[in-house]
């Protein structure tokens, strides 16, 4: 079978297991589904909404794709959860195409790059999530591919249009940050493009034209959306998409070296693959492909490091560049005998992880660490141990075989841990039961409010709610609202079940490490002391 088929098969197995074992995870996945649902209910495909207010935090492309999936397949939660994974799959094949363009004489790199990318734990996790980051990674890759082809095709207009499309779609996915991923490598072209007689003036004209095409695409949505969404929404999408990111980032303030510190973790398990280290020492930094990957990844990495606010998924679009460098390093190894057991160390670590997963429930019964640890099925540990032993005993014929074995084991390890976790915790992340109760109360014309600092829309899509939930941020407002809606209910989140016993909570559900409760207004008014227990 072809390498493309195996990549598709491995990706398909990952996504199928993920879809069948976990729900939409609050608050990000449920929030994005809620925004798409509210646009769908309103039949307003221009301005995103969340809980009755315009939602300016993200552009609309993901929401449009969710609605497109519903238009074709009907409203459901599985088709929207395929969007992120499909962009992950497309990115794997794009990484092959970039490797083929960078190193046309080294076919092995083309085979290794997608396997290394797919086998990274960091990539595996984000391949299964319904978020904007995998889409941004794909459009950044598409822009990178367009830049390469533009450079190597005598500035073909076809690739200029593709570059503009990548920029425009990237802006519609996550705002102008797409330019940060593409412009540095475009501006550094004289360093990585070693072509005599290249017309640099025309190159920079083309880059400018690509940016204008992308900006034009984004404005085709932003101008009518700004006019329809009102003054506050207009200011938010024209001024807040980038500055807002910076302001928001202050909430995640971390030291400049934080990305440097976690980078090795993002490249696991491949940094445990011994031949890569041997190959890295042999790399020639005059190699145009290596220079291209460095010009792609290093400026963005430095820029993100200098910004105080940091999130791990900001680095996702850089991972393909690092995977290409690792693939290029592995291709330096000419002694094929060294690949026979190159995957053995990693298989030993995975086997040890499998043994730990098998032992944890037994040890927990004895030491009583946490009650839920005893509920972990030993099946997941047995599966991981068996796969690790089977692959560890196999002899690789070359780099591709070794990478393939490592990729399979990495996927199995990730799925075993995920399945073990969601086997005992899935109901703590599934908002469907609470959302359907809220929907039932709304159908009975009961007023519903949410007591808390911020409502993220976690019940709207799961309950198919068609009206907003009133948000109360302080206890005085809550009592005033309860007096005006005495047959209504208040959604409260609490940790200490003793402070809010079942006798006062009408309905309660597990929610992450806490609980969700529906407190009737009548109960609240009859128990004034509850006000000191409830916390927004």
Steps between C-alpha positions, in 0.01 A plus 500: 500500500618855430637738764204732441257220582679418826496865605127514429444171687692613810327838499160331454559266795597793723193703409254209515607407854495862608149559365366192673656553844467865590242780473555861395723635775402820683568780481672555165340226287153552645533879458591480131214255438267739684604795279441299182166378638382854583592622150309200362190575710511871412571419133763772527818379335675836509537584870587228755296506822537346845217508750326785321804728462725540197813288538808686380773280648540284189434544126226289343667233282476214751137591574421505127654156454297363793183632341600361162535158662150536649361614166627181339462249786241657729563652843719264703813517713722251314528675165621825658757297692646373172600849382817535709614141427449549124727804508753288689486232227539760225799646688669158505476476121613862461808423707579221249464746214727755670763232568483396132552861390784568744691177440392352164797260496438363848177300474533357850437843660166515321402171666636587845362854548126413531575199722707714736231768504216255560696322772567812711286495815446874462365459146288197600321695774416799279404275207201386702382838632242731346700820527645763270865404537508199268322702231755779545782244478357374170467847344849591623626180332308584184659846499844346556443257213385789278813702583722206411325431172495872421877513547570183299250564218629834371239694703201325347171690542330172593702479821455870568124443504548197724707713740227764507241228564706361791538848654133587455380168644754531784365845590144364491615218729691681773569855391818670371729263694532299176730776372739436789535142377558592134667840466829428683579201279400701191720795600794269575485343153842637394650287781329168413441531124833435336404576139730710288343792312177495701305826468446601861300812415238287327504255794411769752239647266340155484507461879331840534241398242433177690441697820259732316306205356472349848397834653238542225355158580478581871344843434227341286373359828619762749343809336140369472534322838620824663207690350251236616650436844496856631763743621644288782529193280653704216769640732566156643560326168702783341705599804457222750591186306872562548516744790238291676723196465778697673270618777366150545852368503577695815278250678754229407817687592804276504879559487678536163671162529175305556469384138867399502437294810201309361632458144652155571163381629331610177737285299440180697538215437735582211772650718538150648577363151877463514582524124345847489770630732770341287344656189464843661875511559557435129264768367646757267352842564582606145224259394227722346225283653644527851538875458139523382371309804705717736378820332147363540519397867767709676363857452150395608634309798703803610204735448268283708768468769531879527124544552422455869175309448561144383281202412640166395280474188649820354795281397288246309560658153876473562495126564507400128824699456657314793372166365665576165832575672480172694414312180795662323726401792379139488573491128865573577540149644640280224574195715174307467595250771464768769124517432432138597455577870482880490144497633579265791561769767166666434323163499655430842364828635153431358508146646586650841208742462273204421617320816436813709149531354434136592638545852335831594150357580652225715735737683219751549287233667782459750619860547165680437645795299184597311182296479464529120845349434361163606251522213767508228473186292826302478405423137662826382827420675496143364434632147787748519736241646410242231545749213830624645638145531380401151654807335811478716564148372464609135813589305486814285647477150570872486404847626147484357424170676638628829301827476187305409537274807558801724201683355268202561622458858466873567139497377418189706657653814304823453174315442556265796552793738206692350265199514599423859433860602167544323380154604468634853465874432295538180181586690690780682567667164168426331260793546218326313297381801502841669437678168199283418351566845547874444334466157206319662458775759513764226231309308288528819551877485725502806753785510862384526798696626867413539678609817866564421751744359467374145277258311688327219199354320569147621130403503370669187595251230465187718149609601417656161397810698338776294498781753778660706570423865508801733841536667515625861840605629418601859271372769289817530409489130428130539247556780335782306469273197365213715228726643391592148508135379381295794428193288842522336824312552861604552797304362768486768840337498639377829765273642398441857188280491454538878446877464232442235333169595263317266208623709543852361624411149223387268727334243872442515763361263877447512699767316878466466632502859187672627120466480222676312179563686160644408375700796139612498435868568239400756760302698746788481244747632394263778863450609665844530815340645573339162622838378814465712566149365457575129807634324494645148 
